[in-house]
Coordinates of C-alpha atoms and ligand atoms in Angstrom, one line a residue:
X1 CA 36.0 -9.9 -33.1
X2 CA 34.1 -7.6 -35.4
X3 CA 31.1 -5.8 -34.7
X4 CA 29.1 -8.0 -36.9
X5 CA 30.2 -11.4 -36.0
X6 CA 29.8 -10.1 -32.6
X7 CA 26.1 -10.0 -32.7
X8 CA 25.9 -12.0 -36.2
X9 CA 24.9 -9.5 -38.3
X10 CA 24.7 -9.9 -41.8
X11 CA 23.8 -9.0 -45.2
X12 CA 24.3 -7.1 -48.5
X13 CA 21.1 -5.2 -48.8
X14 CA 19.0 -3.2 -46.2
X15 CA 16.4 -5.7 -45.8
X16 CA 19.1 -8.3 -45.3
X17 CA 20.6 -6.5 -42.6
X18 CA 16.8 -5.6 -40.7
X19 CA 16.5 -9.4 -40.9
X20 CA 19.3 -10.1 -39.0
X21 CA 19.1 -6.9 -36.4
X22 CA 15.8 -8.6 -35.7
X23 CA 16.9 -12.2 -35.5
X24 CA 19.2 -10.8 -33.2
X25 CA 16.5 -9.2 -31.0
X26 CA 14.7 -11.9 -31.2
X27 CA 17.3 -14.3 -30.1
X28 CA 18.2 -12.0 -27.0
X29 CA 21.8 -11.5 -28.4
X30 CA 20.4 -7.6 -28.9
X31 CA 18.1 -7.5 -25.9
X32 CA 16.5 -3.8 -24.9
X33 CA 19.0 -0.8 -24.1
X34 CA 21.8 -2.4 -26.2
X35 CA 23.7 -0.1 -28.5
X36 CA 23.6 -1.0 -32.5
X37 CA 27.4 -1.1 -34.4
X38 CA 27.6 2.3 -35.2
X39 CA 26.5 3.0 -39.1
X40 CA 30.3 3.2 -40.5
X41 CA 31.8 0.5 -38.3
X42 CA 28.8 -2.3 -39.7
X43 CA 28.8 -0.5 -43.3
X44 CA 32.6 -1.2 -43.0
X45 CA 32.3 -4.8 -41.6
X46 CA 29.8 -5.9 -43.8
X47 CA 31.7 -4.0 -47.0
X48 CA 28.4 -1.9 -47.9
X49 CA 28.0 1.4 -48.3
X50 CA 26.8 3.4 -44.9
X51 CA 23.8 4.4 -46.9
X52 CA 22.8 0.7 -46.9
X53 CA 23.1 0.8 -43.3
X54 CA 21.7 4.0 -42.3
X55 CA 18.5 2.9 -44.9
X56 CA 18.2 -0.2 -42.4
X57 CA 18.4 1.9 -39.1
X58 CA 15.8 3.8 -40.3
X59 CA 13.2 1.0 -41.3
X60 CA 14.0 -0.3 -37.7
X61 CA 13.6 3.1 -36.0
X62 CA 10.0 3.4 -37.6
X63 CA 8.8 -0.1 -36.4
X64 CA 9.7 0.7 -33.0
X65 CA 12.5 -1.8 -32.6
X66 CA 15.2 1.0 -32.0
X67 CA 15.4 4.2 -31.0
X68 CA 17.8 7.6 -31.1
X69 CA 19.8 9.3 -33.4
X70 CA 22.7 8.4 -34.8
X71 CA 25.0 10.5 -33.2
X72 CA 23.7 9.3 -29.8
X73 CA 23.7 5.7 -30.8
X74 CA 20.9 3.5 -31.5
X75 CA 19.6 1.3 -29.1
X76 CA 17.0 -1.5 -29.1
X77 CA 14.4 -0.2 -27.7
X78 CA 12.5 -1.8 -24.4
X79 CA 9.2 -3.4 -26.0
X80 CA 10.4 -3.9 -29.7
X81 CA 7.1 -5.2 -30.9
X82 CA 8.5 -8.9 -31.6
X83 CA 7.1 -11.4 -29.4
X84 CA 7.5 -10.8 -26.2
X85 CA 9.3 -13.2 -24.0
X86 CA 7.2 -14.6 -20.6
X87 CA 7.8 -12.4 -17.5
X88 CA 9.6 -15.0 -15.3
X89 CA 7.2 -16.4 -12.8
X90 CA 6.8 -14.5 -9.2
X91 CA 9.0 -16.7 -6.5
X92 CA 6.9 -18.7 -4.3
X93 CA 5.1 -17.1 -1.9
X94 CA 5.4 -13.4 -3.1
X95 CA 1.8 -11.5 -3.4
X96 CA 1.2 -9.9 -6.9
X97 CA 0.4 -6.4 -6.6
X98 CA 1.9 -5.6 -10.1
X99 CA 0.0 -7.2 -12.5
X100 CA -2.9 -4.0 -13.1
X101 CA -5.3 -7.3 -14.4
X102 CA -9.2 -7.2 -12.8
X103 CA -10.1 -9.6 -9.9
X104 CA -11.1 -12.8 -11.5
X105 CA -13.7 -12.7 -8.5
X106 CA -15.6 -9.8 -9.5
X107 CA -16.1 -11.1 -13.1
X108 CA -19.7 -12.2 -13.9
X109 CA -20.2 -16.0 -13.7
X110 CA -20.5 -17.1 -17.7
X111 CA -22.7 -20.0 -17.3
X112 CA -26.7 -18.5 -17.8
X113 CA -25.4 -16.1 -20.5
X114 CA -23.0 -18.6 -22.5
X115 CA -26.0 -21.0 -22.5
X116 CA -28.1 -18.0 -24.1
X117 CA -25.7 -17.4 -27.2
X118 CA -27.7 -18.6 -30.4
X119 CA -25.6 -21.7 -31.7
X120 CA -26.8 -20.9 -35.9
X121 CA -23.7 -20.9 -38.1
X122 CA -23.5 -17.4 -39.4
X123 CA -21.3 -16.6 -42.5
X124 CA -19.2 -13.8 -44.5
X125 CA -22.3 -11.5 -44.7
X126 CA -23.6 -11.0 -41.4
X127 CA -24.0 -7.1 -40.6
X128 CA -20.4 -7.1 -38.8
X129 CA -21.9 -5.5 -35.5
X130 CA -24.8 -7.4 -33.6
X131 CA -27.6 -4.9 -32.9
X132 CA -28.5 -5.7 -29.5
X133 CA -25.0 -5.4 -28.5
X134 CA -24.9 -1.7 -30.2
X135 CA -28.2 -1.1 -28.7
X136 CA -27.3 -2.1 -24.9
X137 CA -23.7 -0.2 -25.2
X138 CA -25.2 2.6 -27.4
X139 CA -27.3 4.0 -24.3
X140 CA -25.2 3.3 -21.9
X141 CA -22.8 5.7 -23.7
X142 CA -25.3 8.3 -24.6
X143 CA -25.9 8.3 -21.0
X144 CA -22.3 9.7 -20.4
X145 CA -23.3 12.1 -22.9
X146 CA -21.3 10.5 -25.7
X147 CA -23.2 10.4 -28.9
X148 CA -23.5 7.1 -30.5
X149 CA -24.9 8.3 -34.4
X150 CA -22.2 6.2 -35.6
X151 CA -20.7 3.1 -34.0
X152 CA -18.9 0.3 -34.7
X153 CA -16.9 -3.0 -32.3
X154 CA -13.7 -3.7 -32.7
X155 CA -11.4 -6.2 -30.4
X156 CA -10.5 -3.9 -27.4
X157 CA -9.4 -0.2 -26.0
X158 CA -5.8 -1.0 -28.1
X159 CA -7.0 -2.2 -30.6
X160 CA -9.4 0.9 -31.4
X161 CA -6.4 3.0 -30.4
X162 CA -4.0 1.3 -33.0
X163 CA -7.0 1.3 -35.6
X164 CA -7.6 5.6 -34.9
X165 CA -3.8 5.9 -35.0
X166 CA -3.1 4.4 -38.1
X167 CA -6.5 6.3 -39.7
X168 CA -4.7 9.7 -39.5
X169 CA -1.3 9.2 -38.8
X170 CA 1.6 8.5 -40.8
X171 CA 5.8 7.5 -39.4
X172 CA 7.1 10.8 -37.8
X173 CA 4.4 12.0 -36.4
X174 CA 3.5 13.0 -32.7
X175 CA 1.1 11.9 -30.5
X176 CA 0.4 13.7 -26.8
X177 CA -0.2 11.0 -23.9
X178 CA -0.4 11.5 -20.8
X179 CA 3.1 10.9 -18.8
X180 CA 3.3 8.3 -16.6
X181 CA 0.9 6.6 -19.1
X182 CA -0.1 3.2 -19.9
X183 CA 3.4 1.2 -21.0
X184 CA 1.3 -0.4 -24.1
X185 CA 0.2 2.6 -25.5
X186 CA 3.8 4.0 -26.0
X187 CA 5.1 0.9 -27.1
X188 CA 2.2 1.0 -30.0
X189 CA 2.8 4.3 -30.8
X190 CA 6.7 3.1 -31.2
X191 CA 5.6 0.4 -33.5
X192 CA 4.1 2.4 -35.6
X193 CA 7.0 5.2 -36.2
X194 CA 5.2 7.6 -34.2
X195 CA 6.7 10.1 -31.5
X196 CA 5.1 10.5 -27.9
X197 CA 4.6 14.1 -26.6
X198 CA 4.6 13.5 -23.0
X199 CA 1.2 15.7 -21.2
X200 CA 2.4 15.8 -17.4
X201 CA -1.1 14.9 -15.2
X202 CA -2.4 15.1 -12.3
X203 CA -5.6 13.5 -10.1
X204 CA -8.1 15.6 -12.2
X205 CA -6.5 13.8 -15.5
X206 CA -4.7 14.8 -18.2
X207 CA -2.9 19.1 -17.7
X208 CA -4.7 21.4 -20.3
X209 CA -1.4 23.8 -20.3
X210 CA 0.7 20.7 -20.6
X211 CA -2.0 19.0 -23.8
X212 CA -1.9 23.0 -25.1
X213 CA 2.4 22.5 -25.0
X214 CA 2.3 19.1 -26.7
X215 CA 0.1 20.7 -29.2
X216 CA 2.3 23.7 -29.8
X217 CA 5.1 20.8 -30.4
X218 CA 2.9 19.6 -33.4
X219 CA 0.9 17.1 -32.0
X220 CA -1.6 15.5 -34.6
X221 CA -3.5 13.1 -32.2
X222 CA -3.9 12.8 -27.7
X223 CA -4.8 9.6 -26.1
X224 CA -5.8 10.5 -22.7
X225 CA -8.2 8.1 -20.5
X226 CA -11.5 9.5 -19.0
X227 CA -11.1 7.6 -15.3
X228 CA -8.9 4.6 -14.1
X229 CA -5.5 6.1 -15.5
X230 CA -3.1 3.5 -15.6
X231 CA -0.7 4.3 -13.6
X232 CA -2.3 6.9 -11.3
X233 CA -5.3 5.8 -11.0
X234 CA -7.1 9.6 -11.9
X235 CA -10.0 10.7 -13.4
X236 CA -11.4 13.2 -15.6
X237 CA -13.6 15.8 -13.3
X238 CA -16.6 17.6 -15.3
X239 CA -14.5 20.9 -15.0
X240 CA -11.1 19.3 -16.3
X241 CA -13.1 17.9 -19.1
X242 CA -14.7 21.4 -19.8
X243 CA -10.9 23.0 -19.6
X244 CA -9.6 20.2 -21.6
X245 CA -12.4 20.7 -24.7
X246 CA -11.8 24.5 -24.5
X247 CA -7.5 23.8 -26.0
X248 CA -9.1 21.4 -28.5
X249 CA -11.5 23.6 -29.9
X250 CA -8.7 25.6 -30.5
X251 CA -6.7 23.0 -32.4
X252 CA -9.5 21.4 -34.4
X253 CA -6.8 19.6 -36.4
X254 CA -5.9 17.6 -33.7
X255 CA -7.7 14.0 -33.5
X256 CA -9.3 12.8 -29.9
X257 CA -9.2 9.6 -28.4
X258 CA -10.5 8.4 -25.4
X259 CA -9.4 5.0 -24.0
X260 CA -12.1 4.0 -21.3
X261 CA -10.7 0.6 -20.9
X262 CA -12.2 0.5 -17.3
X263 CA -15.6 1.4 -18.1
X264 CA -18.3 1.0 -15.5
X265 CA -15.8 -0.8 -12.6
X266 CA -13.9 2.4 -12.8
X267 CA -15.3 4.2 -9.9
X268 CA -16.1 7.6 -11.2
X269 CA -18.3 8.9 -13.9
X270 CA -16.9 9.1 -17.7
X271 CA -16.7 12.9 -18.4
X272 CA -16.5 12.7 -22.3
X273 CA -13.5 15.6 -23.6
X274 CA -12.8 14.9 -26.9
X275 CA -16.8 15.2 -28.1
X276 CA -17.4 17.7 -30.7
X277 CA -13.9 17.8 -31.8
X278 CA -14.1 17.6 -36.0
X279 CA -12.7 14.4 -35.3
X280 CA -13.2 12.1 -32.3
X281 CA -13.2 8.6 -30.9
X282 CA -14.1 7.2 -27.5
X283 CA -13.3 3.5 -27.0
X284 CA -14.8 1.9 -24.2
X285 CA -13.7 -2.1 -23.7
X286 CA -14.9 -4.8 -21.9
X287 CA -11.7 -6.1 -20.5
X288 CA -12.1 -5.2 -17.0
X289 CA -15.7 -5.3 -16.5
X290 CA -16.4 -8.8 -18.4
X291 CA -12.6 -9.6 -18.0
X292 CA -9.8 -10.0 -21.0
X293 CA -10.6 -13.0 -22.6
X294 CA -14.1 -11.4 -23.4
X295 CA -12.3 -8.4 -25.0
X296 CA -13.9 -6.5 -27.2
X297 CA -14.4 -2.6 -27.3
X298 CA -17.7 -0.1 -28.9
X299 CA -15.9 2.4 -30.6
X300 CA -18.0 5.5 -31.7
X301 CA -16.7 8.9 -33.5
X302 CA -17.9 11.4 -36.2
X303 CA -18.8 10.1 -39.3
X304 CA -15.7 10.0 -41.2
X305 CA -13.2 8.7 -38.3
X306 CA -15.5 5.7 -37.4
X307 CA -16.2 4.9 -41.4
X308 CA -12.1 4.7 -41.6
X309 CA -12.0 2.0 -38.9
X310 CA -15.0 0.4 -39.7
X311 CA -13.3 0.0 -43.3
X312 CA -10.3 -0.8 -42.6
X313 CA -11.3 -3.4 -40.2
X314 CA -13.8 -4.7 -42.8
X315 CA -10.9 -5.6 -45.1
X316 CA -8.6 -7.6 -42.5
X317 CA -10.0 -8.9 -39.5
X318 CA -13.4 -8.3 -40.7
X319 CA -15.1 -8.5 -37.3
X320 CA -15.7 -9.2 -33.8
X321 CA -17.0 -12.4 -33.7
X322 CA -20.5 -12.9 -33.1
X323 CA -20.7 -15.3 -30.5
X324 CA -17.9 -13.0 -28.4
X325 CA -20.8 -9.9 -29.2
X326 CA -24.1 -12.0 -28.2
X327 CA -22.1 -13.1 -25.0
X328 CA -21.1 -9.5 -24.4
X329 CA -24.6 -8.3 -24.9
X330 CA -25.8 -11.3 -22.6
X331 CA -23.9 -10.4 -19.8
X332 CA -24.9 -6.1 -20.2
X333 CA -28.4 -7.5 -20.4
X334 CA -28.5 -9.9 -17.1
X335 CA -26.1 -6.7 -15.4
X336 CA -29.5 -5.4 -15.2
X337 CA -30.7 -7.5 -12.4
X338 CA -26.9 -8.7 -11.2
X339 CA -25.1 -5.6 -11.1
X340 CA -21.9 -7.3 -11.4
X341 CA -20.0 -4.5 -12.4
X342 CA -21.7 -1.8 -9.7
X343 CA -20.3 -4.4 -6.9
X344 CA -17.4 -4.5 -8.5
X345 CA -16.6 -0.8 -8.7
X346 CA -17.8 -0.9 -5.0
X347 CA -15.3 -3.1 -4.1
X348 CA -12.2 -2.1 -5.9
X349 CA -13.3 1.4 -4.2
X350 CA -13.4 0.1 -1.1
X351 CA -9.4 -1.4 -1.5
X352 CA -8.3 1.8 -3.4
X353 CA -9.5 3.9 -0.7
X354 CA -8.0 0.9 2.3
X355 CA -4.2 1.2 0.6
X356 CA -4.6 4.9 0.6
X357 CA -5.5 5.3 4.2
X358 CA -2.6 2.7 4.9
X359 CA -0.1 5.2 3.0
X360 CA -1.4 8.1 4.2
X361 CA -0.3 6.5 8.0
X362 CA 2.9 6.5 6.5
X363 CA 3.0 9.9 5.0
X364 CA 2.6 9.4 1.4
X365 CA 0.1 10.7 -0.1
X366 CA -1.6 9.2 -3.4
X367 CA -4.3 10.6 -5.8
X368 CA -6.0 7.6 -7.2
X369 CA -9.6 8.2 -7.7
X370 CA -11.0 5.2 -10.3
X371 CA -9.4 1.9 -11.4
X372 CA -7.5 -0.8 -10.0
X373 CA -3.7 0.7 -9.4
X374 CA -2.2 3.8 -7.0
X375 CA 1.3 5.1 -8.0
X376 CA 3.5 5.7 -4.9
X377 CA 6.5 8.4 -5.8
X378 CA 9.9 7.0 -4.7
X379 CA 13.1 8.4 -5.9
X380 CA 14.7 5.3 -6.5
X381 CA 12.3 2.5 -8.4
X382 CA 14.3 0.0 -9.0
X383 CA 15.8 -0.7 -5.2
X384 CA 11.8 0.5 -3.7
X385 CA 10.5 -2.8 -6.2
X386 CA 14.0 -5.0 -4.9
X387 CA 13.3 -4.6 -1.4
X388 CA 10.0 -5.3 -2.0
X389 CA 10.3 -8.5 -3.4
X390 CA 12.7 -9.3 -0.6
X391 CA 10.3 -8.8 1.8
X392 CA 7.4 -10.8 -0.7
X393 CA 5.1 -8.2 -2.4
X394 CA 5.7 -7.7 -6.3
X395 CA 4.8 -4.2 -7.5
X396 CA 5.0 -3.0 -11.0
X397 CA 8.5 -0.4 -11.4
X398 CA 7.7 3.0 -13.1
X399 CA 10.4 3.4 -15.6
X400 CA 8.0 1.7 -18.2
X401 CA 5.2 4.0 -17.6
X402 CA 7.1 7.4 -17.5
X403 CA 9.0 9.5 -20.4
X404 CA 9.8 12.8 -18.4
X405 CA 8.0 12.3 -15.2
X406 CA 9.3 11.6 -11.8
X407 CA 10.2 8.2 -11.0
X408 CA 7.3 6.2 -8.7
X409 CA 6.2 2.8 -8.4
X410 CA 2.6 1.2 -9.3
X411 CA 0.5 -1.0 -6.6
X412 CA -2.4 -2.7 -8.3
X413 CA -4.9 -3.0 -5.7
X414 CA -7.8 -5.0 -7.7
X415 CA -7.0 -8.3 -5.7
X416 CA -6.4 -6.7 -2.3
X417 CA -7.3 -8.5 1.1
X418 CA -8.7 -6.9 4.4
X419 CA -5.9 -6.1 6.3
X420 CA -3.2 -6.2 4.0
X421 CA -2.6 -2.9 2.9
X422 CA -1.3 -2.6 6.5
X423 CA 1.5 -5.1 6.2
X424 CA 2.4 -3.8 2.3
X425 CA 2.8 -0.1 3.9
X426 CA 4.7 -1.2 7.0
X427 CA 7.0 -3.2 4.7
X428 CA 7.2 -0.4 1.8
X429 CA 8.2 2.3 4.9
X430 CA 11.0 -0.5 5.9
X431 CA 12.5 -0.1 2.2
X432 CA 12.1 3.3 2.1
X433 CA 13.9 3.9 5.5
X434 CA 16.7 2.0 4.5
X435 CA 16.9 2.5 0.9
X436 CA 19.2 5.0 -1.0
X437 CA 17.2 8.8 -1.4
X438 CA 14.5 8.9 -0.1
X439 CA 10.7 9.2 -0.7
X440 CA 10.0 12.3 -2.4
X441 CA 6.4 13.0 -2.9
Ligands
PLP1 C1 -5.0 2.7 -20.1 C2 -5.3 1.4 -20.6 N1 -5.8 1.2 -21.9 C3 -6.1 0.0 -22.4 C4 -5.9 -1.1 -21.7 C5 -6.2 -2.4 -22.3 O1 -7.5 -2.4 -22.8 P1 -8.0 -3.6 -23.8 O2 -7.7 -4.9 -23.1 O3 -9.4 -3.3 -24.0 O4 -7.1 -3.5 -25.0 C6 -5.4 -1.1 -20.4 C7 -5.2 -2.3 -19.6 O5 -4.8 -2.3 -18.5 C8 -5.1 0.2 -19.8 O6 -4.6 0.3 -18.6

């Protein structure tokens, strides 16, 4: 069989043949890892030049759906940004400790503030952020010493990422994250032809030799989250933040963005580092404080950075809507009295600092400080998450969080019950004893 009948690949022109690489993907006949015909063997299949080809490749390599270079092979890479097929569901019985999603529990309760939204129609010319909304989140950020002079809301920490991202930055270029990172973030800056410069961390955040390396490599933009780092669970100390302003003053090229997905139930204080860059963005979302489905994120910046979003956003989507904002700026209002998301933080404290006791019993040591997951190093992920699930806890595999670090696993410890980090740890040293290498951290 040829190479193109084997995955039905067709066409005459470049576009022709992206099609059907990406029905292909989409179909699961090319599902992620597996090598593309090399460029002569399909040029010579389909009976078009391997210019054609190549010109296809390429398109696909700056959307994200394949990587590598030709020489190497190109593969389909492992989140091509097509829609994603459902994760298969848990088997019975097995407790989630993968999933990195907030507590449904230790959301606010809707009712009082739903029943305070203002039910007027509103049209096209509504200003496209609701005041109070800017007000409430506006001093709750200048409180963390982020200036809020210019401010807009967009729909969430990614989508303000993807928004600064594609304000600057053009196919080709590189972006530093932190490594292991969040797996969303480097599949978005796949999607959009960009190239991840891995920044190695540590419980303090993001390494400022390690930023200063990735900037040497030419990076034009860092993403690096103040507290709750996904998967580590660190966060930015005022002296790393200090240490990590002092390599961007020296690149004042480079564009800041901070992802504070976690916001208040974090844990730790937000020590701003990108402030006072020429250009700067901090994002801080809802999603785990309010929960997902009342995602929406205040994005603030210099002048020209947030005018670009603002703009852009303007001309698409438009805006968040308004009943989403009035709900938002409900529920910061009523936090006043509730404190829904201090008792949150409290607990998710409380069961971050339970599973690290329970590891430290069995000799592993972790270095989450903020947010809902711990990352346990193992040399070998992908037996550590099968045992696992043999013996009924799910727990999220590194390999998707991780370009050159060392291999580990995620626990998510948002939904945790008294007394069960015991029984996870007893059952993670059983796989660990009688896995392959051992632990290595
Ligand atoms: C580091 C990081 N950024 C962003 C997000 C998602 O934020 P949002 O829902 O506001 O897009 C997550 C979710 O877990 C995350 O871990």
């Amino acid at each position: 069989m040829s190479v193109s009948q084997q995955y039905r690949l067709s066409g005459r022109r470049a576009s022709e043949i992206v099609a059907s690489v990406e029905a292909a993907i989409r179909a699961g006949r090319l599902p992620p890892g597996a090598t593309l015909p090399p460029v002569r063997a399909l040029a010579e299949d389909l009976g078009v030049s391997p210019n054609t080809v190549a010109a296809a490749y390429r398109s696909l390599r700056e959307r994200g759906l394949v990587s590598g270079a030709r020489r190497r092979g190109t593969t389909v890479t492992e989140a091509p940004a097509l829609p994603a097929r459902t994760a298969p569901p848990l088997p019975a019985g097995v407790r989630n400790l993968a999933d990195g999603a907030p507590d449904p529990r230790l959301l606010p309760p809707l009712g009082q503030a739903l029943r305070r939204v203002p039910a007027r129609p509103r049209l096209y010319d509504e200003p496209p952020v609701l005041e109070s909304l800017a007000a409430l989140a506006g001093a709750e950020l200048r409180a963390d010493g982020v200036p809020t002079d210019e401010l807009t809301v967009i729909g969430g920490a990614m989508d303000g990422v993807e928004r600064l991202l594609g304000a600057y930055l053009r196919p080709g270029d590189r972006v530093a994250v932190e490594d292991p990172g969040y797996p969303n973030l480097l599949d978005l800056v796949a999607a959009a032809g960009l190239r991840a410069e891995p920044v190695p961390l540590d419980a303090a955040g993001m390494r400022p030799d390690g930023l200063e390396r990735a900037i040497g490599r030419g990076a034009a933009a860092v993403v690096l989250t103040p507290r709750a780092q996904n998967p580590t669970g660190a966060a930015v100390t005022r002296a790393r933040a200090a240490e990590l302003r002092r390599v961007l003053t020296a690149a004042p090229e480079v564009l800041g963005i901070e992802d504070d997905h976690a916001g208040a139930i974090a844990g730790q204080p937000h020590h701003p580092c990108v402030v006072g860059q020429p250009r700067w963005a901090v994002v801080r979302s809802t999603s785990k404080v309010f929960g997902p489905d009342l995602r929406l994120a205040t994005l603030t910046g210099d002048g020209q950075t947030v005018a670009r979003v603002a703009g852009r956003h303007r001309l698409g989507a438009g805006w968040v809507s308004h009943l989403l904002q009035e709900l938002v700026a409900g529920l910061i209002e009523q936090d006043a009295a509730h404190e829904w998301r201090a008792v949150a933080a409290r607990a998710y404290a409380e069961r971050r600092a339970e599973m690290a006791a329970a590891l430290r019993d069995i000799g592993i040591t972790t270095h989450s400080t903020s947010g809902l997951n711990l990352w346990v190093p193992v040399a070998d992920e992908a037996g550590t998450v099968a045992r696992l699930l043999e013996s009924g806890w799910a727990v999220a595999a590194g390999q998707r969080h991780r370009l050159e670090s060392a291999p580990g696993i995620r626990v998510t410890i948002a939904t945790l019950e008294p007394g069960e980090a015991q029984r996870f740890t007893a059952d993670l040293a059983r796989c660990l004893a009688t896995g392959r290498p051992h632990y290595t951290g």
